[in-house]
Amino acid sequence: MYSKVLNKLKTKNEYIAYFFIFPTIFVLLIIFIFPMFYNIYLSFRSVMADFSSRFIGLENYKEALRDPLVWLAFKNTFVFTLSATALHLLVGLGIALFLHQSFKGRKTLRMIMLSPWIVSMVVAGSIWRWMYDPFGLMNETLIGLGVIDNYYPWLSTAHLAMPAVIVAYTWKGYPFVMIILLASLQAVPEVEYEAAVVDGASTFQKFRYITLPHIKFMFLIAALLAIITNFKLFTLLRIVTDGGPANATEVLSLHIYRQSFEFIRYGYAAAIAVLMFLVSLGLGIFYTKVFSR
Amino acid sequence: MIQSKAKKIRRQLTFVAGLLVCLFFVFFPFAWMLSTSLKSISEIWSRHPTWIPKNPIFRNYLDIWKMYPLGRYFLNSAIVALTTSICAVILASLAAYGFSRFNFKGKKTGLIFILMTQMFPEALIIVPYFIILVKLKLYDTYPGLIIVYTCLILPFSVWILYGYFKNIPIEIEESAILDGCSRLGIFYHVILPLGMPGISATIIYSCLLAWNEYIFALCFTASWEMYTVPVGIASFMAQYRIPWNHTMAAGIVSILPVLILFLFLEKYLIKGLTAGAIKE
């Protein structure tokens, strides 16, 4: 009788399932897929401020690929994404390892270490922009410590602005990685560590031969998620540098925003957006192929 | 014996050192933010700024409400955040239930599709959304922003709840069916109460996202009456001489609602977020 009920569950399955997921899928289709195709449609047109448009074929794409600013945006985006991801992973892993030990107040510390995550990008950006101000904390502290001898205009210096933003973003973004890695660290079986200690393994050996293999999968997932997020980052860059100085930190998302809402070139912006999406898609596919698991 | 004692002390020292580094790294921006928020304009720009303000100006915290429409920004953000999280949770839990309990054609595609939407750069969507919202007369309105945010949060919510619902043992549902409960009834009486941690996590996360979101709010609102808190605070910095003390004070105040939410429901958040991640 029990199995009859289970069979009944299974046969009616397909149709009821669709009822449950239909609203969500419908919403997502209308509101993700449709705009994406609309964006592609717009990228082939020249669109005016009043939304009137005419078809111009590949002109937007040709212009984008010839525009040195677009190439610079691509380069900046790559540099930013890879550096920020590397730092996030490093810091996140370090702090996760630290929090993985058992000590009193560990839960409180975990909450404290998560705090940059709940602050908004705008607020975080504003703090760091203020700290990087020529009269701000950074200069004062570094001069006080004797590291530098003069006031540096961090955000106005082309080769300093990008590292500055990356540091700021590391402070803001590491909790995301930290929490994923902490969860995966907790899944490593304790017995293996105990056996290793019996065999006389050092801390480093324990890390290398037990910890690393077990967290490898989640580490790669965290890296992928970080890359995806960092590639499209907008707000922090907008608040801290707004692409400056002289486009040194102008990433793709910023550039697309600028072309749309400051230069009112909707079609051109749409084309750059399509290019950006294709590149990120390619990156994702490349990543999964290389680390296929 | 002496060897291991020295080793123990060394371990403790490195531990304390690590602890201090962690705390310092996280806190110094917050501390500076607090310090700045209590200073007067002239003191901010003084040649040698200090951590402790000379004359703490608590009045800054009153001024920000009087000099800027911060109250309006808070109201807007609150309305949008709450409505969004309710809509998102309803849709997402329905979908997550469907995905977790049934095996049907296109299930795998559906899940991957949902994951893919997370890869979309916002930049790809701002132009079409902008045009669509203007044409539908939803630009610069609450519903416009709510619809956009709901879609933004939906994929991640489905993912969290899917991971969480999968861990709810199916035996409970089977006994409910034996007792004559309909599918929708199961959903209401069994899944919802048991899935509360996951649902709480989703609500918190939706509120957090809507409260802190910037780019869509920036692009889809025009009048200051409709600004949300992030856009409002960013507008503080659009002036010629940025009033950093007010900006920092407003920043601190904007964190408080989130902090309260977070502190109260922190254990639900971690539990709900990592339930699907760890393969038991």
CSV table of N, CA and C in Angstrom, one decimal, chain B residues 58-176:
chain,number,residue,atom,x,y,z
B,58,PHE,N,27.8,65.7,18.2
B,58,PHE,CA,26.7,64.7,18.0
B,58,PHE,C,25.6,65.3,17.1
B,59,ARG,N,25.7,66.7,17.0
B,59,ARG,CA,24.6,67.3,16.2
B,59,ARG,C,24.6,66.9,14.8
B,60,ASN,N,25.8,66.4,14.3
B,60,ASN,CA,25.8,65.9,12.9
B,60,ASN,C,24.7,64.9,12.6
B,61,TYR,N,24.4,64.0,13.7
B,61,TYR,CA,23.4,63.0,13.5
B,61,TYR,C,22.0,63.6,13.4
B,62,LEU,N,21.8,64.8,13.9
B,62,LEU,CA,20.5,65.4,13.7
B,62,LEU,C,20.5,66.2,12.4
B,63,ASP,N,21.6,66.8,12.1
B,63,ASP,CA,21.7,67.6,10.9
B,63,ASP,C,21.4,66.8,9.6
B,64,ILE,N,21.9,65.6,9.6
B,64,ILE,CA,21.7,64.9,8.3
B,64,ILE,C,20.2,64.7,8.0
B,65,TRP,N,19.4,64.6,9.1
B,65,TRP,CA,18.0,64.4,8.8
B,65,TRP,C,17.3,65.7,8.4
B,66,LYS,N,17.9,66.9,8.9
B,66,LYS,CA,17.3,68.2,8.6
B,66,LYS,C,17.8,68.7,7.3
B,67,MET,N,19.1,68.5,7.0
B,67,MET,CA,19.7,69.2,5.8
B,67,MET,C,19.4,68.4,4.6
B,68,TYR,N,19.2,67.1,4.7
B,68,TYR,CA,19.0,66.3,3.5
B,68,TYR,C,17.7,65.5,3.7
B,69,PRO,N,17.0,65.1,2.6
B,69,PRO,CA,15.8,64.3,2.8
B,69,PRO,C,16.1,62.9,3.1
B,70,LEU,N,16.9,62.6,4.2
B,70,LEU,CA,17.4,61.3,4.5
B,70,LEU,C,16.2,60.4,4.9
B,71,GLY,N,15.2,61.1,5.6
B,71,GLY,CA,14.1,60.3,6.1
B,71,GLY,C,13.3,59.7,4.9
B,72,ARG,N,13.2,60.5,3.8
B,72,ARG,CA,12.5,60.1,2.6
B,72,ARG,C,13.2,58.9,2.0
B,73,TYR,N,14.6,59.0,2.0
B,73,TYR,CA,15.4,57.9,1.4
B,73,TYR,C,15.1,56.7,2.2
B,74,PHE,N,15.1,56.8,3.5
B,74,PHE,CA,14.9,55.6,4.4
B,74,PHE,C,13.6,55.0,4.1
B,75,LEU,N,12.5,55.8,4.0
B,75,LEU,CA,11.2,55.3,3.7
B,75,LEU,C,11.2,54.6,2.4
B,76,ASN,N,11.7,55.2,1.4
B,76,ASN,CA,11.7,54.5,0.1
B,76,ASN,C,12.4,53.2,0.1
B,77,SER,N,13.6,53.2,0.7
B,77,SER,CA,14.4,51.9,0.8
B,77,SER,C,13.6,50.8,1.6
B,78,ALA,N,12.9,51.3,2.7
B,78,ALA,CA,12.2,50.3,3.5
B,78,ALA,C,11.1,49.7,2.7
B,79,ILE,N,10.3,50.5,2.0
B,79,ILE,CA,9.1,50.0,1.3
B,79,ILE,C,9.6,49.1,0.2
B,80,VAL,N,10.6,49.5,-0.5
B,80,VAL,CA,11.1,48.6,-1.6
B,80,VAL,C,11.7,47.3,-1.1
B,81,ALA,N,12.5,47.4,0.0
B,81,ALA,CA,13.1,46.2,0.5
B,81,ALA,C,12.1,45.2,1.0
B,82,LEU,N,11.1,45.6,1.8
B,82,LEU,CA,10.1,44.7,2.3
B,82,LEU,C,9.3,44.1,1.3
B,83,THR,N,8.8,44.9,0.4
B,83,THR,CA,7.9,44.4,-0.7
B,83,THR,C,8.7,43.4,-1.5
B,84,THR,N,9.9,43.7,-1.9
B,84,THR,CA,10.7,42.8,-2.7
B,84,THR,C,10.9,41.5,-2.0
B,85,SER,N,11.3,41.5,-0.8
B,85,SER,CA,11.6,40.2,-0.1
B,85,SER,C,10.4,39.4,0.0
B,86,ILE,N,9.2,40.0,0.2
B,86,ILE,CA,8.0,39.2,0.3
B,86,ILE,C,7.7,38.5,-1.0
B,87,CYS,N,7.7,39.3,-2.1
B,87,CYS,CA,7.4,38.8,-3.4
B,87,CYS,C,8.5,37.7,-3.8
B,88,ALA,N,9.7,38.0,-3.5
B,88,ALA,CA,10.8,37.0,-3.9
B,88,ALA,C,10.6,35.7,-3.1
B,89,VAL,N,10.3,35.8,-1.9
B,89,VAL,CA,10.2,34.6,-1.1
B,89,VAL,C,9.0,33.7,-1.6
B,90,ILE,N,7.9,34.4,-1.9
B,90,ILE,CA,6.8,33.6,-2.3
B,90,ILE,C,7.1,32.8,-3.6
B,91,LEU,N,7.6,33.6,-4.6
B,91,LEU,CA,7.9,33.0,-5.9
B,91,LEU,C,9.0,31.9,-5.7
B,92,ALA,N,10.0,32.3,-5.0
B,92,ALA,CA,11.2,31.4,-4.9
B,92,ALA,C,10.9,30.1,-4.1
B,93,SER,N,10.1,30.2,-3.1
B,93,SER,CA,9.8,29.0,-2.3
B,93,SER,C,8.9,28.0,-3.1
B,94,LEU,N,8.0,28.6,-3.9
B,94,LEU,CA,7.2,27.7,-4.8
B,94,LEU,C,8.1,27.0,-5.8
B,95,ALA,N,9.0,27.8,-6.4
B,95,ALA,CA,9.9,27.2,-7.4
B,95,ALA,C,10.8,26.2,-6.8
B,96,ALA,N,11.4,26.6,-5.6
B,96,ALA,CA,12.4,25.7,-5.0
B,96,ALA,C,11.7,24.4,-4.6
B,97,TYR,N,10.4,24.5,-4.1
B,97,TYR,CA,9.7,23.2,-3.8
B,97,TYR,C,9.6,22.4,-5.0
B,98,GLY,N,9.1,23.0,-6.1
B,98,GLY,CA,9.0,22.2,-7.4
B,98,GLY,C,10.3,21.5,-7.7
B,99,PHE,N,11.4,22.3,-7.7
B,99,PHE,CA,12.7,21.7,-8.1
B,99,PHE,C,13.1,20.6,-7.1
B,100,SER,N,12.9,20.8,-5.8
B,100,SER,CA,13.5,19.9,-4.9
B,100,SER,C,12.7,18.6,-4.7
B,101,ARG,N,11.4,18.6,-5.0
B,101,ARG,CA,10.6,17.4,-4.8
B,101,ARG,C,10.3,16.6,-6.0
B,102,PHE,N,10.4,17.2,-7.2
B,102,PHE,CA,10.0,16.4,-8.3
B,102,PHE,C,11.2,16.3,-9.3
B,103,ASN,N,11.1,15.2,-10.1
B,103,ASN,CA,12.0,15.1,-11.2
B,103,ASN,C,11.2,15.2,-12.4
B,104,PHE,N,11.5,16.2,-13.2
B,104,PHE,CA,10.8,16.4,-14.4
B,104,PHE,C,11.7,16.8,-15.6
B,105,LYS,N,11.1,16.7,-16.7
B,105,LYS,CA,11.8,17.1,-17.9
B,105,LYS,C,12.2,18.5,-17.8
B,106,GLY,N,13.5,18.8,-18.1
B,106,GLY,CA,13.9,20.2,-18.1
B,106,GLY,C,14.3,20.7,-16.7
B,107,LYS,N,14.4,19.7,-15.8
B,107,LYS,CA,14.7,20.2,-14.4
B,107,LYS,C,16.2,20.7,-14.4
B,108,LYS,N,17.0,19.9,-15.0
B,108,LYS,CA,18.5,20.3,-15.0
B,108,LYS,C,18.7,21.6,-15.7
B,109,THR,N,18.0,21.7,-16.9
B,109,THR,CA,18.1,22.9,-17.6
B,109,THR,C,17.6,24.1,-16.8
B,110,GLY,N,16.5,23.9,-16.2
B,110,GLY,CA,15.9,25.0,-15.4
B,110,GLY,C,16.9,25.5,-14.3
B,111,LEU,N,17.5,24.5,-13.6
B,111,LEU,CA,18.4,24.9,-12.5
B,111,LEU,C,19.7,25.6,-13.1
B,112,ILE,N,20.2,25.1,-14.2
B,112,ILE,CA,21.4,25.8,-14.8
B,112,ILE,C,21.0,27.1,-15.3
B,113,PHE,N,19.8,27.2,-15.9
B,113,PHE,CA,19.3,28.5,-16.4
B,113,PHE,C,19.3,29.6,-15.3
B,114,ILE,N,18.8,29.1,-14.1
B,114,ILE,CA,18.7,30.0,-13.0
B,114,ILE,C,20.1,30.4,-12.5
B,115,LEU,N,21.1,29.5,-12.6
B,115,LEU,CA,22.4,29.8,-12.2
B,115,LEU,C,23.1,30.8,-13.2
B,116,MET,N,22.7,30.6,-14.5
B,116,MET,CA,23.3,31.4,-15.5
B,116,MET,C,22.9,32.9,-15.4
B,117,THR,N,21.6,33.1,-14.9
B,117,THR,CA,21.2,34.5,-14.8
B,117,THR,C,22.0,35.3,-13.8
B,118,GLN,N,22.7,34.6,-12.9
B,118,GLN,CA,23.6,35.3,-12.0
B,118,GLN,C,24.8,35.8,-12.7
B,119,MET,N,25.1,35.3,-13.9
B,119,MET,CA,26.3,35.7,-14.6
B,119,MET,C,26.1,37.0,-15.4
B,120,PHE,N,24.8,37.4,-15.5
B,120,PHE,CA,24.5,38.5,-16.3
B,120,PHE,C,25.1,39.8,-15.7
B,121,PRO,N,25.9,40.5,-16.5
B,121,PRO,CA,26.3,41.8,-16.0
B,121,PRO,C,25.1,42.8,-15.9
B,122,GLU,N,25.0,43.6,-14.8
B,122,GLU,CA,23.9,44.5,-14.8
B,122,GLU,C,23.9,45.4,-16.0
B,123,ALA,N,25.2,45.7,-16.4
B,123,ALA,CA,25.3,46.7,-17.5
B,123,ALA,C,24.6,46.2,-18.8
B,124,LEU,N,24.4,44.9,-18.9
B,124,LEU,CA,23.7,44.4,-20.0
B,124,LEU,C,22.2,44.7,-20.0
B,125,ILE,N,21.7,44.9,-18.7
B,125,ILE,CA,20.3,45.0,-18.6
B,125,ILE,C,19.8,46.5,-18.3
B,126,ILE,N,20.7,47.3,-17.9
B,126,ILE,CA,20.3,48.7,-17.6
B,126,ILE,C,19.6,49.4,-18.7
B,127,VAL,N,20.2,49.3,-19.9
B,127,VAL,CA,19.6,50.0,-21.1
B,127,VAL,C,18.2,49.5,-21.4
B,128,PRO,N,18.0,48.2,-21.7
B,128,PRO,CA,16.7,47.7,-22.0
B,128,PRO,C,15.7,48.0,-20.9
B,129,TYR,N,16.1,47.7,-19.6
B,129,TYR,CA,15.2,48.0,-18.5
B,129,TYR,C,14.7,49.4,-18.5
B,130,PHE,N,15.7,50.3,-18.7
B,130,PHE,CA,15.4,51.7,-18.6
B,130,PHE,C,14.4,52.1,-19.7
B,131,ILE,N,14.6,51.6,-20.9
B,131,ILE,CA,13.6,51.9,-22.0
B,131,ILE,C,12.2,51.3,-21.7
B,132,ILE,N,12.2,50.1,-21.2
B,132,ILE,CA,11.0,49.4,-21.0
B,132,ILE,C,10.2,50.1,-19.8
B,133,LEU,N,11.0,50.4,-18.8
B,133,LEU,CA,10.3,51.1,-17.6
B,133,LEU,C,9.7,52.4,-18.0
B,134,VAL,N,10.5,53.2,-18.8
B,134,VAL,CA,9.9,54.5,-19.2
B,134,VAL,C,8.7,54.3,-20.1
B,135,LYS,N,8.7,53.3,-21.0
B,135,LYS,CA,7.6,53.1,-21.9
B,135,LYS,C,6.4,52.6,-21.1
B,136,LEU,N,6.6,51.8,-20.0
B,136,LEU,CA,5.5,51.3,-19.2
B,136,LEU,C,5.1,52.3,-18.1
B,137,LYS,N,5.7,53.5,-18.1
B,137,LYS,CA,5.4,54.5,-17.1
B,137,LYS,C,5.7,54.0,-15.7
B,138,LEU,N,6.7,53.1,-15.6
B,138,LEU,CA,7.1,52.6,-14.3
B,138,LEU,C,8.4,53.2,-13.9
B,139,TYR,N,8.9,54.1,-14.7
B,139,TYR,CA,10.2,54.7,-14.3
B,139,TYR,C,10.0,55.7,-13.2
B,140,ASP,N,10.9,55.7,-12.2
B,140,ASP,CA,10.8,56.6,-11.1
B,140,ASP,C,9.6,56.3,-10.2
B,141,THR,N,9.2,55.0,-10.1
B,141,THR,CA,8.1,54.6,-9.2
B,141,THR,C,8.6,53.5,-8.3
B,142,TYR,N,7.7,53.2,-7.3
B,142,TYR,CA,8.0,52.1,-6.4
B,142,TYR,C,7.9,50.8,-7.2
B,143,PRO,N,6.7,50.5,-7.9
B,143,PRO,CA,6.6,49.2,-8.5
B,143,PRO,C,7.7,48.9,-9.5
B,144,GLY,N,8.2,49.9,-10.2
B,144,GLY,CA,9.3,49.7,-11.2
B,144,GLY,C,10.5,49.1,-10.5
B,145,LEU,N,10.9,49.7,-9.4
B,145,LEU,CA,12.1,49.3,-8.6
B,145,LEU,C,11.8,47.9,-8.0
B,146,ILE,N,10.6,47.7,-7.5
B,146,ILE,CA,10.3,46.4,-6.8
B,146,ILE,C,10.4,45.3,-7.8
B,147,ILE,N,9.8,45.5,-9.0
B,147,ILE,CA,9.8,44.4,-10.0
B,147,ILE,C,11.3,44.1,-10.4
B,148,VAL,N,12.1,45.1,-10.6
B,148,VAL,CA,13.5,44.9,-11.0
B,148,VAL,C,14.2,44.1,-9.9
B,149,TYR,N,14.0,44.6,-8.6
B,149,TYR,CA,14.7,43.9,-7.5
B,149,TYR,C,14.3,42.5,-7.3
B,150,THR,N,13.0,42.3,-7.4
B,150,THR,CA,12.5,40.9,-7.3
B,150,THR,C,13.2,40.0,-8.3
B,151,CYS,N,13.3,40.4,-9.5
B,151,CYS,CA,13.9,39.5,-10.5
B,151,CYS,C,15.4,39.4,-10.2
B,152,LEU,N,16.0,40.4,-9.6
B,152,LEU,CA,17.4,40.3,-9.3
B,152,LEU,C,17.7,39.3,-8.2
B,153,ILE,N,16.8,39.2,-7.2
B,153,ILE,CA,17.0,38.4,-6.1
B,153,ILE,C,16.5,37.0,-6.3
B,154,LEU,N,15.6,36.8,-7.3
B,154,LEU,CA,14.9,35.5,-7.4
B,154,LEU,C,15.8,34.3,-7.6
B,155,PRO,N,16.8,34.4,-8.6
B,155,PRO,CA,17.6,33.2,-8.8
B,155,PRO,C,18.4,32.8,-7.6
B,156,PHE,N,19.0,33.7,-6.9
B,156,PHE,CA,19.7,33.3,-5.7
B,156,PHE,C,18.8,32.7,-4.6
B,157,SER,N,17.6,33.3,-4.5
B,157,SER,CA,16.7,32.8,-3.5
B,157,SER,C,16.3,31.4,-3.8
B,158,VAL,N,16.0,31.1,-5.1
B,158,VAL,CA,15.6,29.8,-5.5
B,158,VAL,C,16.7,28.8,-5.1
B,159,TRP,N,17.9,29.2,-5.4
B,159,TRP,CA,19.1,28.4,-5.1
B,159,TRP,C,19.2,28.0,-3.7
B,160,ILE,N,19.1,29.1,-2.8
B,160,ILE,CA,19.2,28.8,-1.4
B,160,ILE,C,18.1,27.9,-0.9
B,161,LEU,N,16.9,28.2,-1.3
B,161,LEU,CA,15.7,27.4,-0.8
B,161,LEU,C,15.7,26.0,-1.4
B,162,TYR,N,16.2,25.9,-2.6
B,162,TYR,CA,16.3,24.6,-3.2
B,162,TYR,C,17.3,23.7,-2.3
B,163,GLY,N,18.4,24.2,-2.0
B,163,GLY,CA,19.4,23.5,-1.2
B,163,GLY,C,18.8,23.2,0.2
B,164,TYR,N,18.0,24.1,0.7
B,164,TYR,CA,17.4,23.9,2.0
B,164,TYR,C,16.3,22.9,2.0
B,165,PHE,N,15.4,23.0,1.0
B,165,PHE,CA,14.2,22.1,1.0
B,165,PHE,C,14.7,20.7,0.7
B,166,LYS,N,15.7,20.5,0.0
B,166,LYS,CA,16.2,19.2,-0.3
B,166,LYS,C,16.5,18.4,0.9
B,167,ASN,N,16.9,19.2,2.0
B,167,ASN,CA,17.3,18.5,3.2
B,167,ASN,C,16.2,18.2,4.1
B,168,ILE,N,15.0,18.6,3.7
B,168,ILE,CA,13.8,18.3,4.5
B,168,ILE,C,13.4,16.9,4.2
B,169,PRO,N,13.4,16.0,5.2
B,169,PRO,CA,13.1,14.6,4.8
B,169,PRO,C,11.7,14.4,4.2
B,170,ILE,N,11.7,13.5,3.2
B,170,ILE,CA,10.5,13.4,2.4
B,170,ILE,C,9.4,12.5,3.2
B,171,GLU,N,9.9,11.8,4.3
B,171,GLU,CA,9.0,11.0,5.0
B,171,GLU,C,7.8,11.8,5.6
B,172,ILE,N,8.1,13.0,6.0
B,172,ILE,CA,7.1,13.9,6.6
B,172,ILE,C,6.0,14.1,5.6
B,173,GLU,N,6.4,14.4,4.4
B,173,GLU,CA,5.4,14.7,3.4
B,173,GLU,C,4.6,13.5,3.1
B,174,GLU,N,5.3,12.3,3.0
B,174,GLU,CA,4.6,11.1,2.7
B,174,GLU,C,3.5,10.8,3.7
B,175,SER,N,3.8,11.0,5.0
B,175,SER,CA,2.8,10.7,6.0
B,175,SER,C,1.7,11.8,5.9
B,176,ALA,N,2.0,13.0,5.4
B,176,ALA,CA,1.0,14.0,5.2
B,176,ALA,C,0.0,13.6,4.1
